[in-house]
CSV table of C-alpha atoms in Angstrom, one decimal:
chain,number,residue,atom,x,y,z
A,1,MET,CA,192.0,36.1,175.5
A,2,GLN,CA,192.8,33.8,173.1
A,3,LEU,CA,191.0,33.2,169.9
A,4,SER,CA,189.4,30.5,169.4
A,5,LYS,CA,187.0,29.4,166.7
A,6,ARG,CA,184.4,27.9,168.8
A,7,ALA,CA,183.6,30.8,170.6
A,8,LEU,CA,183.3,32.8,167.4
A,9,TYR,CA,180.6,33.3,165.1
A,10,ARG,CA,181.5,31.8,161.4
A,11,PHE,CA,180.1,34.5,158.5
A,12,PRO,CA,178.1,32.5,156.1
A,13,TRP,CA,179.3,34.3,153.5
A,14,SER,CA,180.0,32.0,150.5
A,15,GLY,CA,181.1,32.9,146.3
A,16,ASN,CA,177.8,33.1,145.2
A,17,ASP,CA,175.8,34.6,148.2
A,18,ASN,CA,178.4,37.2,149.7
A,19,PRO,CA,177.8,40.9,150.8
A,20,ILE,CA,180.8,42.2,149.8
A,21,GLY,CA,180.9,42.7,145.6
A,22,TRP,CA,184.5,44.7,143.8
A,23,LEU,CA,183.9,47.1,141.3
A,24,GLU,CA,187.2,48.6,140.2
A,25,VAL,CA,187.2,51.0,137.7
A,26,THR,CA,190.9,52.2,137.0
A,27,ASP,CA,194.1,51.3,137.6
A,28,LYS,CA,195.3,54.5,137.9
A,29,CYS,CA,196.1,56.4,141.2
A,30,ASN,CA,197.2,59.1,142.3
A,31,THR,CA,199.6,58.6,144.9
A,32,TYR,CA,202.0,54.9,145.3
A,33,CYS,CA,201.3,52.9,147.9
A,34,ARG,CA,203.4,49.9,148.9
A,35,GLY,CA,201.0,47.0,150.6
A,36,CYS,CA,199.1,47.9,147.7
A,37,TYR,CA,198.1,45.2,145.4
A,38,ARG,CA,197.5,46.9,141.6
A,39,ILE,CA,200.3,47.8,138.9
A,40,ASN,CA,199.0,51.7,138.2
A,41,GLY,CA,198.1,52.9,135.1
A,42,MET,CA,198.9,49.6,133.0
A,43,GLN,CA,194.8,49.6,131.4
A,44,GLY,CA,193.3,53.2,132.4
A,45,HIS,CA,190.0,54.1,133.0
A,46,LYS,CA,187.2,51.6,132.0
A,47,SER,CA,184.3,52.8,129.9
A,48,LEU,CA,181.1,53.5,131.6
A,49,ASP,CA,179.9,50.3,129.9
A,50,GLN,CA,181.8,47.7,130.3
A,51,ILE,CA,181.5,49.2,134.9
A,52,LYS,CA,177.4,48.6,134.0
A,53,GLU,CA,178.7,45.6,133.1
A,54,GLU,CA,180.8,44.2,134.7
A,55,ILE,CA,177.7,46.0,138.1
A,56,THR,CA,175.5,43.5,136.7
A,57,ILE,CA,177.8,40.6,136.6
A,58,LEU,CA,178.3,40.9,140.2
A,59,LYS,CA,175.1,41.6,141.6
A,60,LYS,CA,174.2,39.0,139.6
A,61,TRP,CA,176.4,36.3,140.3
A,62,ARG,CA,176.9,37.4,144.0
A,63,ASN,CA,173.4,38.9,145.6
A,64,CYS,CA,175.6,41.4,146.9
A,65,ASP,CA,174.2,44.4,150.3
A,66,ASN,CA,176.8,46.9,148.5
A,67,ILE,CA,179.6,47.3,145.2
A,68,SER,CA,183.0,48.4,146.9
A,69,ILE,CA,183.6,50.8,144.6
A,70,ALA,CA,188.3,50.5,144.2
A,71,GLY,CA,190.9,51.2,142.1
A,72,GLY,CA,193.4,52.8,140.7
A,73,GLU,CA,191.9,55.6,142.8
A,74,PRO,CA,187.7,55.7,142.0
A,75,LEU,CA,187.2,59.3,142.6
A,76,ILE,CA,189.6,60.1,139.9
A,77,HIS,CA,187.4,58.2,137.0
A,78,PRO,CA,185.5,60.6,135.0
A,79,ASP,CA,181.9,59.0,135.4
A,80,ILE,CA,182.5,58.5,138.9
A,81,LEU,CA,179.5,60.1,140.0
A,82,GLU,CA,177.1,57.3,137.4
A,83,ILE,CA,178.2,54.7,138.7
A,84,VAL,CA,177.5,55.8,142.1
A,85,ALA,CA,174.5,56.2,140.0
A,86,TYR,CA,173.9,53.5,138.5
A,87,ILE,CA,174.8,51.3,141.6
A,88,ARG,CA,171.7,52.5,144.3
A,89,SER,CA,169.5,52.1,140.7
A,90,LEU,CA,169.9,48.1,141.2
A,91,LYS,CA,169.3,48.7,145.4
A,92,MET,CA,173.3,48.2,146.2
A,93,LYS,CA,174.5,50.4,148.7
A,94,PRO,CA,177.6,51.9,147.2
A,95,LEU,CA,180.2,52.5,149.3
A,96,ILE,CA,184.0,54.2,148.1
A,97,LEU,CA,187.4,52.7,148.8
A,98,THR,CA,190.1,56.5,148.8
A,99,ASN,CA,193.4,57.7,149.6
A,100,GLY,CA,190.8,60.9,149.9
A,101,ILE,CA,192.9,63.4,148.0
A,102,ARG,CA,190.7,64.1,145.0
A,103,MET,CA,188.4,66.2,147.5
A,104,GLU,CA,190.7,66.7,150.9
A,105,ASN,CA,189.5,70.4,149.7
A,106,ASP,CA,186.7,70.1,148.1
A,107,ARG,CA,183.5,69.1,150.1
A,108,ASP,CA,181.2,70.1,147.7
A,109,PHE,CA,182.2,67.3,145.9
A,110,MET,CA,180.9,64.5,148.9
A,111,VAL,CA,178.3,66.3,149.4
A,112,LYS,CA,177.6,65.6,145.0
A,113,LEU,CA,178.9,61.3,145.6
A,114,LYS,CA,176.2,61.8,147.9
A,115,LYS,CA,173.8,63.1,146.0
A,116,ALA,CA,174.9,60.5,143.8
A,117,GLY,CA,173.9,57.8,146.1
A,118,VAL,CA,176.9,56.6,147.5
A,119,VAL,CA,176.4,55.0,151.4
A,120,GLY,CA,179.5,56.4,152.5
A,121,PHE,CA,184.0,55.8,151.9
A,122,THR,CA,186.8,54.1,153.4
A,123,PHE,CA,189.7,56.2,153.7
A,124,HIS,CA,193.1,55.1,153.4
A,125,ILE,CA,196.0,56.3,154.7
A,126,ASP,CA,198.7,55.6,156.4
A,127,SER,CA,202.4,56.2,156.5
A,128,GLU,CA,203.5,54.0,153.9
A,129,GLN,CA,201.6,56.0,150.7
A,130,GLN,CA,204.1,59.0,148.8
A,131,ARG,CA,201.1,61.3,149.9
A,132,PRO,CA,201.7,64.8,148.5
A,133,HIS,CA,201.6,67.2,151.2
A,134,TRP,CA,202.0,64.0,153.8
A,135,LYS,CA,205.5,62.7,152.3
A,136,GLY,CA,207.4,61.0,155.6
A,137,LYS,CA,204.7,61.3,158.3
A,138,THR,CA,204.1,59.6,160.9
A,139,GLU,CA,200.9,57.4,161.9
A,140,THR,CA,200.2,60.0,165.0
A,141,GLU,CA,201.2,62.6,162.1
A,142,LEU,CA,198.3,61.6,160.2
A,143,PHE,CA,196.0,61.7,163.2
A,144,GLU,CA,194.5,65.7,161.3
A,145,LEU,CA,194.0,64.3,158.0
A,146,ARG,CA,192.1,61.6,159.2
A,147,GLN,CA,190.0,63.8,161.3
A,148,HIS,CA,190.4,66.6,158.8
A,149,PHE,CA,187.8,63.6,156.2
A,150,ALA,CA,186.1,62.5,159.2
A,151,ASP,CA,184.6,66.3,160.6
A,152,MET,CA,184.3,66.7,156.5
A,153,ALA,CA,182.0,63.3,155.9
A,154,HIS,CA,180.7,63.8,159.7
A,155,SER,CA,179.4,67.8,158.0
A,156,VAL,CA,177.6,66.4,155.0
A,157,GLY,CA,175.9,63.9,157.3
A,158,GLY,CA,174.4,60.3,156.1
A,159,LEU,CA,177.3,58.6,155.6
A,160,PHE,CA,178.8,55.7,156.7
A,161,VAL,CA,183.3,56.0,157.2
A,162,SER,CA,186.0,54.1,157.6
A,163,PHE,CA,189.5,54.0,158.0
A,164,GLY,CA,192.1,52.2,156.8
A,165,MET,CA,195.3,51.2,157.9
A,166,THR,CA,199.3,48.5,155.7
A,167,VAL,CA,199.8,47.3,159.1
A,168,TYR,CA,203.7,46.8,158.8
A,169,PRO,CA,206.1,45.3,161.5
A,170,GLY,CA,207.2,49.3,161.0
A,171,ASN,CA,204.1,50.6,161.6
A,172,LEU,CA,201.8,48.3,164.1
A,173,ASP,CA,203.1,49.4,167.7
A,174,PHE,CA,201.2,52.6,165.7
A,175,VAL,CA,197.6,50.5,166.0
A,176,PRO,CA,196.4,51.0,169.6
A,177,GLU,CA,196.4,54.7,168.6
A,178,MET,CA,194.9,54.7,166.1
A,179,VAL,CA,192.2,52.7,168.0
A,180,ALA,CA,192.3,55.5,170.6
A,181,TRP,CA,191.7,58.3,168.2
A,182,ALA,CA,188.6,56.1,166.5
A,183,ASN,CA,187.0,55.4,169.9
A,184,ARG,CA,187.1,58.7,170.4
A,185,ASN,CA,185.2,60.1,167.5
A,186,ILE,CA,183.4,57.6,167.4
A,187,ASP,CA,179.9,59.5,166.9
A,188,ARG,CA,181.3,59.7,162.9
A,189,VAL,CA,184.3,57.0,162.5
A,190,HIS,CA,182.0,54.0,161.8
A,191,GLY,CA,185.1,51.9,161.4
A,192,LEU,CA,188.3,50.5,161.9
A,193,VAL,CA,190.1,47.5,158.4
A,194,LEU,CA,193.8,47.1,159.6
A,195,ILE,CA,195.2,45.4,156.6
A,196,GLY,CA,198.3,43.3,157.2
A,197,PHE,CA,201.4,43.5,154.4
A,198,ARG,CA,201.4,40.4,152.9
A,199,ASN,CA,204.3,39.6,149.8
A,200,ALA,CA,205.0,36.9,148.2
A,201,ALA,CA,208.9,36.4,147.2
A,202,MET,CA,211.2,36.4,145.2
A,203,GLU,CA,213.6,35.1,147.2
A,204,GLY,CA,214.7,31.1,147.7
A,205,GLY,CA,212.6,28.1,147.1
A,206,TYR,CA,210.2,28.6,144.5
A,207,ASN,CA,210.3,28.8,140.9
A,208,TYR,CA,206.9,30.5,139.4
A,209,PHE,CA,204.7,28.6,136.2
A,210,ALA,CA,202.1,30.4,134.1
A,211,ASP,CA,200.1,27.7,132.3
A,212,GLY,CA,203.2,25.6,132.3
A,213,LYS,CA,205.3,27.9,131.6
A,214,LEU,CA,208.0,29.4,133.7
A,215,VAL,CA,208.1,33.3,134.3
A,216,ASP,CA,209.5,36.0,136.2
A,217,PRO,CA,206.8,37.2,138.2
A,218,LYS,CA,206.2,41.1,137.3
A,219,THR,CA,202.9,41.9,140.4
A,220,SER,CA,203.8,44.7,142.2
A,221,TYR,CA,203.5,42.1,145.7
A,222,PHE,CA,206.2,39.9,144.6
A,223,ALA,CA,209.5,41.3,146.3
A,224,GLU,CA,212.8,40.2,146.7
A,225,SER,CA,212.3,39.3,150.6
A,226,THR,CA,209.6,38.0,153.2
A,227,ALA,CA,210.8,39.5,155.7
A,228,GLU,CA,207.9,41.7,156.4
A,229,SER,CA,205.8,38.6,155.0
A,230,TYR,CA,204.8,37.1,158.4
A,231,LEU,CA,202.0,39.6,159.9
A,232,THR,CA,199.0,37.4,161.1
A,233,SER,CA,196.0,39.3,161.8
A,234,ALA,CA,195.9,37.0,165.5
A,235,ASP,CA,198.5,39.4,165.8
A,236,VAL,CA,197.3,42.2,165.2
A,237,TYR,CA,194.1,41.6,167.4
A,238,ALA,CA,197.0,40.7,170.5
A,239,LYS,CA,198.0,44.0,170.5
A,240,ILE,CA,195.2,45.5,170.1
A,241,LYS,CA,193.6,43.5,172.7
A,242,GLU,CA,197.1,44.3,174.8
A,243,HIS,CA,195.1,48.0,175.3
A,244,PHE,CA,191.9,47.6,175.1
A,245,PRO,CA,190.1,45.4,177.7
A,246,HIS,CA,187.2,46.3,176.3
A,247,TYR,CA,187.6,44.9,172.9
A,248,GLU,CA,186.3,41.7,171.8
A,249,VAL,CA,185.9,39.5,168.4
A,250,SER,CA,183.1,38.1,167.2
A,251,ALA,CA,183.2,37.1,164.5
A,252,TYR,CA,185.8,35.2,161.5
A,253,MET,CA,186.5,34.0,158.1
A,254,GLY,CA,188.9,30.8,158.0
A,255,GLY,CA,192.1,29.8,155.1
A,256,SER,CA,190.6,27.8,151.9
A,257,GLN,CA,193.7,25.5,152.6
A,258,THR,CA,193.6,25.7,156.3
A,259,GLN,CA,192.4,25.4,158.5
A,260,ASP,CA,193.8,26.9,161.7
A,261,LYS,CA,194.4,30.5,159.8
A,262,LEU,CA,192.1,33.2,160.0
A,263,THR,CA,191.6,35.6,157.3
A,264,TRP,CA,189.3,38.5,158.5
A,265,LEU,CA,188.3,38.9,161.6
A,266,VAL,CA,185.5,41.8,163.1
A,267,SER,CA,184.8,42.9,166.4
A,268,ALA,CA,181.8,45.5,166.7
A,269,GLN,CA,182.0,48.2,169.7
A,270,LEU,CA,180.2,49.9,172.3
A,271,GLY,CA,180.6,53.0,173.3
A,272,THR,CA,179.5,56.4,173.9
A,273,ARG,CA,182.2,59.4,172.9
A,274,HIS,CA,182.6,59.9,177.1
A,275,LYS,CA,183.4,55.7,177.2
A,276,MET,CA,183.5,52.7,175.8
A,277,TYR,CA,182.0,50.0,177.4
A,278,GLY,CA,182.6,47.2,175.5
A,279,SER,CA,181.7,44.5,172.7
A,280,VAL,CA,178.9,42.7,170.3
A,281,GLY,CA,179.4,38.5,171.0
A,282,SER,CA,179.1,36.0,168.1
A,283,LYS,CA,174.9,35.5,169.3
A,284,VAL,CA,174.4,38.6,167.8
A,285,MET,CA,176.0,39.2,165.2
A,286,GLU,CA,175.0,36.2,164.1
A,287,LEU,CA,171.4,37.2,164.6
A,288,PHE,CA,172.1,40.4,163.1
A,289,GLN,CA,173.9,38.8,159.7
A,290,MET,CA,170.9,35.7,160.0
A,291,VAL,CA,167.8,38.1,160.5
A,292,HIS,CA,168.8,40.6,157.2
A,293,HIS,CA,169.4,38.4,155.7
A,294,LEU,CA,165.5,36.9,156.3
A,295,ARG,CA,164.6,40.3,155.8
A,296,HIS,CA,166.8,41.9,153.2
A,297,GLY,CA,167.6,38.7,151.1
A,298,THR,CA,171.5,39.8,151.3
A,299,TYR,CA,173.4,39.7,154.2
A,300,VAL,CA,175.3,43.2,155.1
A,301,ILE,CA,178.8,44.4,155.9
A,302,TYR,CA,178.1,48.3,155.8
A,303,SER,CA,175.6,49.7,157.4
A,304,PRO,CA,175.2,54.3,156.7
A,305,SER,CA,173.9,54.4,161.3
A,306,ASN,CA,176.4,53.6,163.7
A,307,THR,CA,173.5,54.6,166.1
A,308,ILE,CA,171.6,51.7,168.7
A,309,PRO,CA,168.7,52.2,171.1
A,310,LYS,CA,169.9,51.1,174.9
A,311,ILE,CA,167.1,48.3,174.7
A,312,ALA,CA,169.9,46.5,172.1
A,313,PHE,CA,171.5,45.8,175.4
A,314,ALA,CA,168.0,43.6,176.0
A,315,LEU,CA,169.8,41.0,173.6
A,316,GLY,CA,171.9,40.2,176.6
A,317,ILE,CA,169.6,37.0,177.1
A,318,LEU,CA,171.3,35.6,173.6
A,319,ASP,CA,175.0,36.8,174.2
A,320,LYS,CA,177.5,37.2,177.2
A,321,GLN,CA,179.5,40.0,175.8
A,322,VAL,CA,176.4,42.6,175.0
A,323,ARG,CA,174.9,41.3,179.4
A,324,GLU,CA,178.2,42.2,180.5
A,325,THR,CA,178.5,45.1,178.6
A,326,SER,CA,174.9,45.3,179.6
A,327,GLY,CA,176.1,46.0,183.0
A,328,LYS,CA,179.6,48.3,182.5
A,329,PHE,CA,176.7,50.8,181.2
A,330,TRP,CA,174.4,50.7,183.6
A,331,ARG,CA,176.7,51.5,186.8
A,332,GLU,CA,178.5,53.6,185.1
A,333,MET,CA,174.6,55.6,184.9
A,334,LEU,CA,174.8,55.4,188.2
A,335,ARG,CA,177.6,56.9,189.0
A,336,HIS,CA,177.2,59.5,186.1
A,337,PRO,CA,173.6,59.5,185.4
A,338,ALA,CA,174.3,62.2,182.0
A,339,GLU,CA,175.6,59.8,180.6
A,340,LEU,CA,172.0,58.1,179.6
A,341,PHE,CA,171.6,60.4,177.3
A,342,ARG,CA,174.5,60.3,175.8
A,343,PRO,CA,173.9,57.8,171.8
A,344,MET,CA,175.0,54.8,172.0
A,345,TYR,CA,177.2,53.7,169.7
A,346,VAL,CA,178.7,50.8,168.0
A,347,GLN,CA,182.0,50.7,165.8
A,348,SER,CA,184.1,48.3,163.9
A,349,ILE,CA,187.2,46.7,163.8
A,350,GLY,CA,187.9,44.8,160.9
A,351,ILE,CA,191.5,42.2,160.7
A,352,ILE,CA,193.0,41.0,157.2
A,353,GLN,CA,195.5,39.0,156.8
A,354,GLY,CA,195.9,38.6,152.9
A,355,PRO,CA,197.0,36.0,151.1
A,356,ASP,CA,200.0,33.1,152.1
A,357,LEU,CA,202.8,31.2,150.2
A,358,LEU,CA,202.4,27.6,151.9
A,359,ALA,CA,205.5,25.4,152.2
A,360,ASP,CA,204.5,23.4,149.4
A,361,GLY,CA,203.8,25.9,146.6
A,362,ARG,CA,199.9,26.4,147.3
A,363,VAL,CA,197.9,29.7,148.5
A,364,ASP,CA,195.6,30.4,151.1
A,365,MET,CA,193.4,32.9,150.8
A,366,CYS,CA,190.6,33.5,152.8
A,367,GLU,CA,187.7,31.8,152.8
A,368,SER,CA,184.5,32.2,150.5
A,369,CYS,CA,186.5,35.4,149.3
A,370,PRO,CA,184.6,38.7,149.9
A,371,ASP,CA,186.6,40.6,147.4
A,372,MET,CA,186.1,38.9,143.9
A,373,THR,CA,186.2,41.6,141.3
A,374,VAL,CA,185.2,40.5,137.4
A,375,TRP,CA,188.3,40.2,135.0
A,376,ASN,CA,186.7,39.5,131.2
A,377,GLY,CA,183.4,37.8,132.7
A,378,GLN,CA,184.5,35.6,134.9
A,379,LEU,CA,185.4,36.6,139.6
A,380,VAL,CA,188.6,35.9,140.1
A,381,HIS,CA,190.3,36.9,143.2
A,382,SER,CA,191.3,41.2,143.4
A,383,CYS,CA,194.4,41.2,145.4
A,384,ARG,CA,195.8,38.7,142.9
A,385,MET,CA,194.0,40.0,139.3
A,386,ASP,CA,197.2,40.9,138.6
A,387,GLU,CA,198.7,36.9,137.4
A,388,TRP,CA,195.5,37.7,135.5
A,389,ARG,CA,196.0,41.2,133.5
A,390,LEU,CA,199.6,39.7,132.9
A,391,TYR,CA,199.7,36.7,131.8
A,392,GLY,CA,196.1,35.0,132.2
A,393,ASN,CA,195.7,33.3,135.0
A,394,TYR,CA,196.8,32.0,138.4
A,395,LEU,CA,200.9,31.8,138.5
A,396,MET,CA,201.3,28.6,140.3
A,397,ALA,CA,204.3,28.1,143.2
A,398,GLN,CA,206.3,25.0,142.8
A,399,PRO,CA,209.2,24.5,145.5
A,400,ARG,CA,212.8,24.5,144.1
A,401,THR,CA,213.9,21.4,145.8
A,402,THR,CA,210.8,19.1,143.6
A,403,PRO,CA,211.4,17.7,140.4
A,404,ALA,CA,209.7,20.5,138.4
A,405,GLU,CA,212.9,22.3,138.3
A,406,ASN,CA,214.3,19.6,135.9
A,407,GLY,CA,211.1,19.3,133.8
A,408,GLY,CA,209.1,17.3,136.3
A,409,GLN,CA,206.0,18.0,137.5
A,410,PHE,CA,203.8,21.3,138.0
A,411,VAL,CA,202.1,21.7,141.2
A,412,ALA,CA,198.3,20.4,139.9
A,413,ALA,CA,196.5,23.0,138.9
A,414,GLU,CA,193.2,22.2,141.9
A,415,THR,CA,195.5,23.1,144.3
A,416,ILE,CA,195.2,26.3,143.3
A,417,PRO,CA,192.4,28.5,144.5
A,418,VAL,CA,190.9,29.6,140.8
A,419,ALA,CA,188.9,31.8,139.0
A,420,ARG,CA,185.1,30.3,138.3
A,421,LYS,CA,184.4,30.5,134.6
A,422,SER,CA,181.1,31.8,134.2
A,423,GLU,CA,178.8,29.2,133.0
A,424,GLU,CA,179.7,27.0,135.7
A,425,LEU,CA,179.1,30.2,138.1
A,426,VAL,CA,175.3,30.2,136.7
A,427,ALA,CA,175.1,25.9,136.1
A,428,LYS,CA,176.4,26.7,140.5
């Protein structure tokens, strides 16, 4: 199927009404990931008071359903249990984005986090990490580790569990294996997050400016070459679709500067441990978002439960894909009646395409960025926060073929997505 925005639901999230609040509690990490946006250990752990202030800002300005606790590696923060409990006390869902190293052999720590109020974990595991005892392992060999964490969380119970992987041209062919593994474990793996690798190239035609001054960028996402810069969300979608006919996308987010970009692609697959049947369509995805907003006042992205009653197939009245999925299930049930008594699960796949540097120097971000975080009391894009930490602003790219190289006009600031000041956010 050729992806078409007309067939998909566009998430209605905005800067001030967004299900996700992105909280970075530390920039320290206990491993190295090639695709990481953050300089390790530049500032260290934030204080508990600062973290609470940032959580309050996210709740007030973003209307969050959940707080994604990130880093660095959040589990090495000494106050992580208190952080989780504080988020929960504000009636938001704490979700931890982790490499899992801290609790690989410590199930009791996972239990403590659950008691503190955590709703789940997204474990980032891929072959480009310098993970202790797992260096040099292929994506296939790393399924042993992924299975370990999935089984651990399943034994604790009541936790949302997803697995993240940075997708490079070199490991794109492993993505179908990742999906097949997740499908086999649909009772304990709620979803996958597949992030297309992005960098900003130093080679070729751009100068970079901070507040009008020429700079030599030092962030971790600047590279000498563009060789691995252009894997798109559509590329990852096509690779999955090639192997899994039941898989289909139902929702998307676009770009901030271009009309044809698909920055987020989200699917919700339906199946049992015995068989995958299909995917939710755009109408049911829209209904899910609207009903949650009407009932709870927020949009939603994560749920601790991934079981659904089979009566939900009645939504096929509204949704063609659910109708087709329902037909496949009932036909299978006639051949294998035991399928009627097996639980039905929903499993998401989120594909994320990072920022793109356009030919004229503009940066095409995710529209209504779900991963805005707090820096010095204002919201900035988490994937570009090191520009603020190093230079106090977003860097602006200027093609070297323009007069800017000889002291001409810089790219106008308003052509680059910039963070809004706190007073502007409050006013809106």
